[in-house]
PDB file of C-alpha atoms in Angstrom:
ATOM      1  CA  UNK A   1      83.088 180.664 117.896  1.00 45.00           C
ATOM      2  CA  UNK A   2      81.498 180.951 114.771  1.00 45.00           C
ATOM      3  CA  UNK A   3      83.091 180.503 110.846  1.00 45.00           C
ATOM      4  CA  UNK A   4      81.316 180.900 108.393  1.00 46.00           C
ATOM      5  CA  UNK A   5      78.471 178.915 107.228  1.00 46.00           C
ATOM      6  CA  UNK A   6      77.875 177.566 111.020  1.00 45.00           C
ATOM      7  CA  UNK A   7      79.601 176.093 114.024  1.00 41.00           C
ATOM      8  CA  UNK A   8      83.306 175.667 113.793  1.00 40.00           C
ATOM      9  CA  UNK A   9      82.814 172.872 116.349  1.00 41.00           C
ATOM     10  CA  UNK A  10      79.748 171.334 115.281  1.00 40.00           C
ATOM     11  CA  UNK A  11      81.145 167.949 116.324  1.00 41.00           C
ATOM     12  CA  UNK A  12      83.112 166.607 118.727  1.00 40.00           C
ATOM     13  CA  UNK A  13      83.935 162.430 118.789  1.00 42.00           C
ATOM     14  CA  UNK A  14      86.148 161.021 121.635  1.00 42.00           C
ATOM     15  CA  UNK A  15      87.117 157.154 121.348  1.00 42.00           C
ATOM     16  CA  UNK A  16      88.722 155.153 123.960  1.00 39.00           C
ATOM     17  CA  UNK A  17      88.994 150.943 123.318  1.00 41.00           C
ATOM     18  CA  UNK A  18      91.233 148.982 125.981  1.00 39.00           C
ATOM     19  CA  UNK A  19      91.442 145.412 125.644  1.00 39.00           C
ATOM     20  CA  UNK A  20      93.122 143.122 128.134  1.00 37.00           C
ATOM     21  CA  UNK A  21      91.963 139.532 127.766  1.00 35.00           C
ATOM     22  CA  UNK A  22      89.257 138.739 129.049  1.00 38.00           C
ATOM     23  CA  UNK A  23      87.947 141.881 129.810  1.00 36.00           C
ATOM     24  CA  UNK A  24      87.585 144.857 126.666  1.00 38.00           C
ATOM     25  CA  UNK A  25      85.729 148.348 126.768  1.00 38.00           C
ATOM     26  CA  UNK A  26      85.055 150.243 124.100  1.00 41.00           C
ATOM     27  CA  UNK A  27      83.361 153.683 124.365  1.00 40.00           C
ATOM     28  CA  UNK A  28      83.105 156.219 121.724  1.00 43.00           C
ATOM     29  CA  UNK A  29      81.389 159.624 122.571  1.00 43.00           C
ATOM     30  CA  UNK A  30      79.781 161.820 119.817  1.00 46.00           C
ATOM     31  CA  UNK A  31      77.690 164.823 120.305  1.00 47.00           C
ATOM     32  CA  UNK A  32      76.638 167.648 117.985  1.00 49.00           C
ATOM     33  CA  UNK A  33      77.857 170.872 119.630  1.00 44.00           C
ATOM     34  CA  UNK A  34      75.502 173.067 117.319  1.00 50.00           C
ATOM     35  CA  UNK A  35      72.477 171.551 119.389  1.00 52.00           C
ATOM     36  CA  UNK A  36      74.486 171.699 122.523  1.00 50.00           C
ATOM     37  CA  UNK A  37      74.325 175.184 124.814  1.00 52.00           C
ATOM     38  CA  UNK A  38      77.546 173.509 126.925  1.00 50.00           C
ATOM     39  CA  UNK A  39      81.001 174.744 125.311  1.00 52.00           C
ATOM     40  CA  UNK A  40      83.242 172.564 123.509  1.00 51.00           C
ATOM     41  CA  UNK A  41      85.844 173.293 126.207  1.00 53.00           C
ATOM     42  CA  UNK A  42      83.803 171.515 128.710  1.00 48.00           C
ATOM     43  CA  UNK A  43      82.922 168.779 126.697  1.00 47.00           C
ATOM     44  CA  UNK A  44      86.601 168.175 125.876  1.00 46.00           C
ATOM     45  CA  UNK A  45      86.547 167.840 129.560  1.00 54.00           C
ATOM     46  CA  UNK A  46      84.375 165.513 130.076  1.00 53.00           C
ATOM     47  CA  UNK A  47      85.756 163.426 127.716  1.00 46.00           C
ATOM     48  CA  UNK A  48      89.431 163.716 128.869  1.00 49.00           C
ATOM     49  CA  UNK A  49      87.733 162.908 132.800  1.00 44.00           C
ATOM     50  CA  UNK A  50      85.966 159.732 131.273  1.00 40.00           C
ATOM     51  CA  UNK A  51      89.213 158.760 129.273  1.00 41.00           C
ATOM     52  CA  UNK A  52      90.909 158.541 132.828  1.00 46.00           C
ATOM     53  CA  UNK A  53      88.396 156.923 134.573  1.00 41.00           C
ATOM     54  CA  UNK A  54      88.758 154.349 132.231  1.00 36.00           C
ATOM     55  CA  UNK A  55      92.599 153.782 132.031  1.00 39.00           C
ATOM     56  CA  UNK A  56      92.199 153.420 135.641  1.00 38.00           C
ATOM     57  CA  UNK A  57      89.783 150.369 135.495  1.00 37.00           C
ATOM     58  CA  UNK A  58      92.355 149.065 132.741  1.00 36.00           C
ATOM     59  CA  UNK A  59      95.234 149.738 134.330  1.00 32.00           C
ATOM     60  CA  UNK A  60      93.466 147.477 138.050  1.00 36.00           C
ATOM     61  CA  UNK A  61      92.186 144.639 135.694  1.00 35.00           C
ATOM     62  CA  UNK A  62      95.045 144.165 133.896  1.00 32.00           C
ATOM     63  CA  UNK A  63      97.534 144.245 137.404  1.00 34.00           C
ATOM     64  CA  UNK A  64      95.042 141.826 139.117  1.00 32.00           C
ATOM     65  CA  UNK A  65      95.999 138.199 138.002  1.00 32.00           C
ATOM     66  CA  UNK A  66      93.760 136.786 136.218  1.00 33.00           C
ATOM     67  CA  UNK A  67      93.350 132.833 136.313  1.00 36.00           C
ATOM     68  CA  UNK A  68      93.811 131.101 132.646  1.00 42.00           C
ATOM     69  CA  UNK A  69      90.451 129.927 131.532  1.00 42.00           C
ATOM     70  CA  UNK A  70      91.830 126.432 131.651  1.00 45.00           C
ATOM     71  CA  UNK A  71      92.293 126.126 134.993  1.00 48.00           C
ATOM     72  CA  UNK A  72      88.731 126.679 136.402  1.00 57.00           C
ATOM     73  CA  UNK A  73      87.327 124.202 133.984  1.00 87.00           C
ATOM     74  CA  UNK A  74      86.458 120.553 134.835  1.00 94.00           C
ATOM     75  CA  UNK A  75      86.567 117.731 132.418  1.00 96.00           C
ATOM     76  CA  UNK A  76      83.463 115.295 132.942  1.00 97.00           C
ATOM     77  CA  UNK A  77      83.819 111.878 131.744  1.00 97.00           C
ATOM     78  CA  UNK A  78      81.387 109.597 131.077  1.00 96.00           C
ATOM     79  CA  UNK A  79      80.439 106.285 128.065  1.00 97.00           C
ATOM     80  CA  UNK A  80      83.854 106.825 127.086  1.00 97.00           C
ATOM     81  CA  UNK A  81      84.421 102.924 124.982  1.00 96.00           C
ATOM     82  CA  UNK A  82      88.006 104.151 124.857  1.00 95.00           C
ATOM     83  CA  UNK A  83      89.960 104.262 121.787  1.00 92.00           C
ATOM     84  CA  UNK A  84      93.665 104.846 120.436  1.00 91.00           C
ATOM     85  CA  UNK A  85      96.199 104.810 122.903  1.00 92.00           C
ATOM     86  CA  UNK A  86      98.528 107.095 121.142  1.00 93.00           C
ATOM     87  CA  UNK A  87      95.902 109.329 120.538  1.00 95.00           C
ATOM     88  CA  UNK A  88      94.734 109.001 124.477  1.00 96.00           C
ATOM     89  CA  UNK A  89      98.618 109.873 125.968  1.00 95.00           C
ATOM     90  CA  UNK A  90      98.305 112.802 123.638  1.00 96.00           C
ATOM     91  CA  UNK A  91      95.110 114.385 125.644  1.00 96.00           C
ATOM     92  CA  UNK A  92      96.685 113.043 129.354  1.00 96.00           C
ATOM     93  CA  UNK A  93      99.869 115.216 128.235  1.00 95.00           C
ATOM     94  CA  UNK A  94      98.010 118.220 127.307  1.00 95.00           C
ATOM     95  CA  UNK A  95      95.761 117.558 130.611  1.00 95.00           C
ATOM     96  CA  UNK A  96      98.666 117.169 132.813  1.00 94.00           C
ATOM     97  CA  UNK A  97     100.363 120.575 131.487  1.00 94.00           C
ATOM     98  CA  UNK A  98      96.771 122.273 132.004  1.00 94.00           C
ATOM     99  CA  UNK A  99      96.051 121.019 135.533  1.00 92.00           C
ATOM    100  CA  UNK A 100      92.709 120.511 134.487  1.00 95.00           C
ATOM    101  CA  UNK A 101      90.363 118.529 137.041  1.00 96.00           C
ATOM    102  CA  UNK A 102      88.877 115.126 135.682  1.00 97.00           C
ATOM    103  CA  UNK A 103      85.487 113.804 137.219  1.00 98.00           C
ATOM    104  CA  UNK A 104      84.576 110.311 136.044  1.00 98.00           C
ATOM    105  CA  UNK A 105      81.355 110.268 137.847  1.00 97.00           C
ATOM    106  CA  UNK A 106      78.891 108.266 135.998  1.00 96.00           C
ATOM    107  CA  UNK A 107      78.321 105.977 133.022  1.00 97.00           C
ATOM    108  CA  UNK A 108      81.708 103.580 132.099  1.00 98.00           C
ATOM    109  CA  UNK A 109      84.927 104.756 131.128  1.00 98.00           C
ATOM    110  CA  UNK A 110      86.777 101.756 129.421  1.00 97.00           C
ATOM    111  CA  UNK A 111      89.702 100.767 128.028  1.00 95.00           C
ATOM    112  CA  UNK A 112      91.986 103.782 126.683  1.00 96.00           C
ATOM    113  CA  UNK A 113      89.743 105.761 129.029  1.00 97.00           C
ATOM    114  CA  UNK A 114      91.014 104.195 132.039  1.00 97.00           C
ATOM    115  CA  UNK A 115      94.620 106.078 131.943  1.00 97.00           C
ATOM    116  CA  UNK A 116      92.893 109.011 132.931  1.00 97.00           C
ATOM    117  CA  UNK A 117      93.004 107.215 136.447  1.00 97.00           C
ATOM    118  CA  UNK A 118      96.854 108.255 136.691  1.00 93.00           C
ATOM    119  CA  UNK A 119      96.106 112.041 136.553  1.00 95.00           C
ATOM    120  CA  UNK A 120      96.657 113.711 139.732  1.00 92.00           C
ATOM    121  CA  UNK A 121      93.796 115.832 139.194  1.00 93.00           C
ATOM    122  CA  UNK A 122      91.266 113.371 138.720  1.00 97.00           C
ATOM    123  CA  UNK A 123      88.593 111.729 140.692  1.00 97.00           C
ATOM    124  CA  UNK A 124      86.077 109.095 140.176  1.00 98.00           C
ATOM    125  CA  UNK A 125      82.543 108.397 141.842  1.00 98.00           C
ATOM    126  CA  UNK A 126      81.818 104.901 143.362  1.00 98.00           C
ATOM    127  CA  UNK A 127      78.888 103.969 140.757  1.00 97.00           C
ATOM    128  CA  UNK A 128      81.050 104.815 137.957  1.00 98.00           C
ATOM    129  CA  UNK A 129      82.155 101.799 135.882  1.00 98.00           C
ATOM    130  CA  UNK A 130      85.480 100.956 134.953  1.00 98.00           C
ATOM    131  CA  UNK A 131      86.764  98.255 131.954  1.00 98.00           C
ATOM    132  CA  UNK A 132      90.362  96.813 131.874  1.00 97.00           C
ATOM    133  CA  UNK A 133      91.578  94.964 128.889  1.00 95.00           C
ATOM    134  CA  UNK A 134      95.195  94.804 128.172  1.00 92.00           C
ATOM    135  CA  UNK A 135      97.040  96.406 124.734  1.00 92.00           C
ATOM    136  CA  UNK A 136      94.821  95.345 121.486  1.00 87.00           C
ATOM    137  CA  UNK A 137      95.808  95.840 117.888  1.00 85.00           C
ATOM    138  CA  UNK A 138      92.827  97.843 116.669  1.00 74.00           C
ATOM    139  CA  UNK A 139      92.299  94.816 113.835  1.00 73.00           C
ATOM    140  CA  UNK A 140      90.225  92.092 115.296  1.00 70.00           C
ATOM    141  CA  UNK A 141      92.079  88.562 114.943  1.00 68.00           C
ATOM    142  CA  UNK A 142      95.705  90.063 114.854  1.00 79.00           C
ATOM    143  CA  UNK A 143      97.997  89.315 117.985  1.00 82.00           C
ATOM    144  CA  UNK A 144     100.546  91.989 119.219  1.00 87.00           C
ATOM    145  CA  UNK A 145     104.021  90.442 119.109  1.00 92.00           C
ATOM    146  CA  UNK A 146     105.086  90.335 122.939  1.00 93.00           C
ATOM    147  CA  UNK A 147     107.797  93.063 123.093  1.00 95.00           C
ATOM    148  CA  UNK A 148     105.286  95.384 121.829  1.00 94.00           C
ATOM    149  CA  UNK A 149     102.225  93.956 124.337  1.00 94.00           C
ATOM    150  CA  UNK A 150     104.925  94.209 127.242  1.00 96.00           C
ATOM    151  CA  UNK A 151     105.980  98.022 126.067  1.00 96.00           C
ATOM    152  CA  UNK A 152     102.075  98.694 125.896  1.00 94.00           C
ATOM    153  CA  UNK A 153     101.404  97.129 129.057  1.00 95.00           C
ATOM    154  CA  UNK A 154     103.990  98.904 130.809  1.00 96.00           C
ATOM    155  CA  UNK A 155     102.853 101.882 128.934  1.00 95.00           C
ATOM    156  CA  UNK A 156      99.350 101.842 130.076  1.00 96.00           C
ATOM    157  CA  UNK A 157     100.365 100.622 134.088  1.00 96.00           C
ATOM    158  CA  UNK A 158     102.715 103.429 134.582  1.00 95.00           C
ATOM    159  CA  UNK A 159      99.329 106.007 133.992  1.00 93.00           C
ATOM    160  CA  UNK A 160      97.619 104.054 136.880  1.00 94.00           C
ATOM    161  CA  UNK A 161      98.331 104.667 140.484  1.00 93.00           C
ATOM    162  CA  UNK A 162     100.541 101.980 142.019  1.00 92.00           C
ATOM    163  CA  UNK A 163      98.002  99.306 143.232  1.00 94.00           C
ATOM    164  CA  UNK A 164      96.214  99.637 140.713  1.00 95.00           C
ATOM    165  CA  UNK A 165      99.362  99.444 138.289  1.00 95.00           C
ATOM    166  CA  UNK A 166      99.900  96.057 140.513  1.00 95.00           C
ATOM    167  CA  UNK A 167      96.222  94.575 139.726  1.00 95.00           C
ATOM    168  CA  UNK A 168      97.076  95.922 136.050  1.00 96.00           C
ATOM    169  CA  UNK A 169     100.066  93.794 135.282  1.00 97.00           C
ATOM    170  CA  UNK A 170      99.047  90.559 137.226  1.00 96.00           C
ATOM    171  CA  UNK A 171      95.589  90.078 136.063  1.00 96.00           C
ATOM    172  CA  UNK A 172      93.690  93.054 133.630  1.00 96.00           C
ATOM    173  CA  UNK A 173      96.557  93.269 130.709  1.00 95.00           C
ATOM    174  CA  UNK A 174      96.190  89.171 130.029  1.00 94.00           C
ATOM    175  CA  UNK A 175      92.770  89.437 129.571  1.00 92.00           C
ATOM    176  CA  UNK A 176      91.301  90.284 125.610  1.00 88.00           C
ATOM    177  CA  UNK A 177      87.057  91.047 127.187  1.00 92.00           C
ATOM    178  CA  UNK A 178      86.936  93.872 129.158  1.00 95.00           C
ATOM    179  CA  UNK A 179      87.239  93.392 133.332  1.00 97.00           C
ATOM    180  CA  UNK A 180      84.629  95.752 134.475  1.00 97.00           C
ATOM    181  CA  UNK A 181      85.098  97.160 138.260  1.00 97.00           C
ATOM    182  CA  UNK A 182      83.102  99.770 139.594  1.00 98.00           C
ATOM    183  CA  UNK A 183      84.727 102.945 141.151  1.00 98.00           C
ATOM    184  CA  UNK A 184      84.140 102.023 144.753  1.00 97.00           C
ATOM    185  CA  UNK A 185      86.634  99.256 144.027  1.00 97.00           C
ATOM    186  CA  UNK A 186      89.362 101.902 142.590  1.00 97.00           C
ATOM    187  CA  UNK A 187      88.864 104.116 145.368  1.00 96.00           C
ATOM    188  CA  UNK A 188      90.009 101.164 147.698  1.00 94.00           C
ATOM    189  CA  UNK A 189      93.098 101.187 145.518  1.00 92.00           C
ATOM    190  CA  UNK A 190      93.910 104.577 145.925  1.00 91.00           C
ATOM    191  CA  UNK A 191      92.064 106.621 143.285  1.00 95.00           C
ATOM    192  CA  UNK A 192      90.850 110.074 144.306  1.00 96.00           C
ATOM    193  CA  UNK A 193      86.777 109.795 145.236  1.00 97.00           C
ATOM    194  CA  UNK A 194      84.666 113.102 143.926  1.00 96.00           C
ATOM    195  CA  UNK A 195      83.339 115.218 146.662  1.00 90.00           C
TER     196      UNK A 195
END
């Protein structure tokens, strides 16, 4: 069909954008019909065919599930000197709602770092090396009155599986100087070895 002055369809633009997380197409078709010998018709055709074709591929990747990104991902420790406890049993909480896997394979993991021994998703390789203190107050010289040492202490064992919770509360929590075991030792005592 002509009007005047040229092509009454001298273009025709078909856009299509689907976005399910974590998977997006976009496609956007544009073609100059006044070049073209096919008729518009048929390229509204084509366009409408493509269109389906991709609703279909939505339509399957958004009814398969999908894992969360979270859960495939692995959390390696290693020369981690520790640090604030409250700060720590903030991350084990957010690890423990994740189900992320912990891997302490290597290097040390001391102090604070050590309560990621109580995760049920974590394991630990036998050269890896492991330092016990008990609760500190972060300023050197200052002594935690006891009811706070003993709610610390008990705060840190209960993150530790039970023999090593045991070994905890005798012997590692009286000590100020790091007890340094390797992870050969904790896997005796019940902590998860990495395949």
């Amino acid at each position: 069909m002509k009007g005047l002055g040229g092509s009454l369809y001298s273009v025709l633009t078909a856009s299509f954008s689907v976005d399910f997380r974590p998977f997006s197409v976009s496609l956007t078709m544009k073609r100059d019909l006044s070049q073209a010998p096919e008729r518009p018709r048929f390229a509204l055709r084509r366009a409408g065919l493509l269109f389906s074709i991709l609703m279909l591929c939505a339509i399957s990747f958004s009814a398969a599930p999908i894992a969360p990104a979270h859960a495939q991902s692995v959390v390696r420790v290693s020369n981690d000197g520790g640090g604030s406890l409250p700060a720590r049993l903030n991350e084990l909480r957010q690890l423990r709602n994740s189900g992320q896997r912990v891997e302490i394979r290597r290097g040390y993991c001391n102090s604070a770092c050590t309560l990621y021994l109580g995760l049920e998703n974590t394991c630990v390789s036998p050269n890896a090396r492991f330092g016990f203190h008990g609760p500190q107050i972060a300023t050197r010289g200052l002594r935690m009155l006891p009811d706070d040492f003993e709610k610390w202490s008990r705060t840190m064992a209960e993150h530790y599986p039970s023999q090593l919770k045991g070994w905890f509360l005798q012997t590692a929590r009286h000590s100020e100087k790091l007890i340094t075991v390797r992870g050969a030792q904790l896997i005796q005592m019940g902590v998860p070895r990495c395949g």
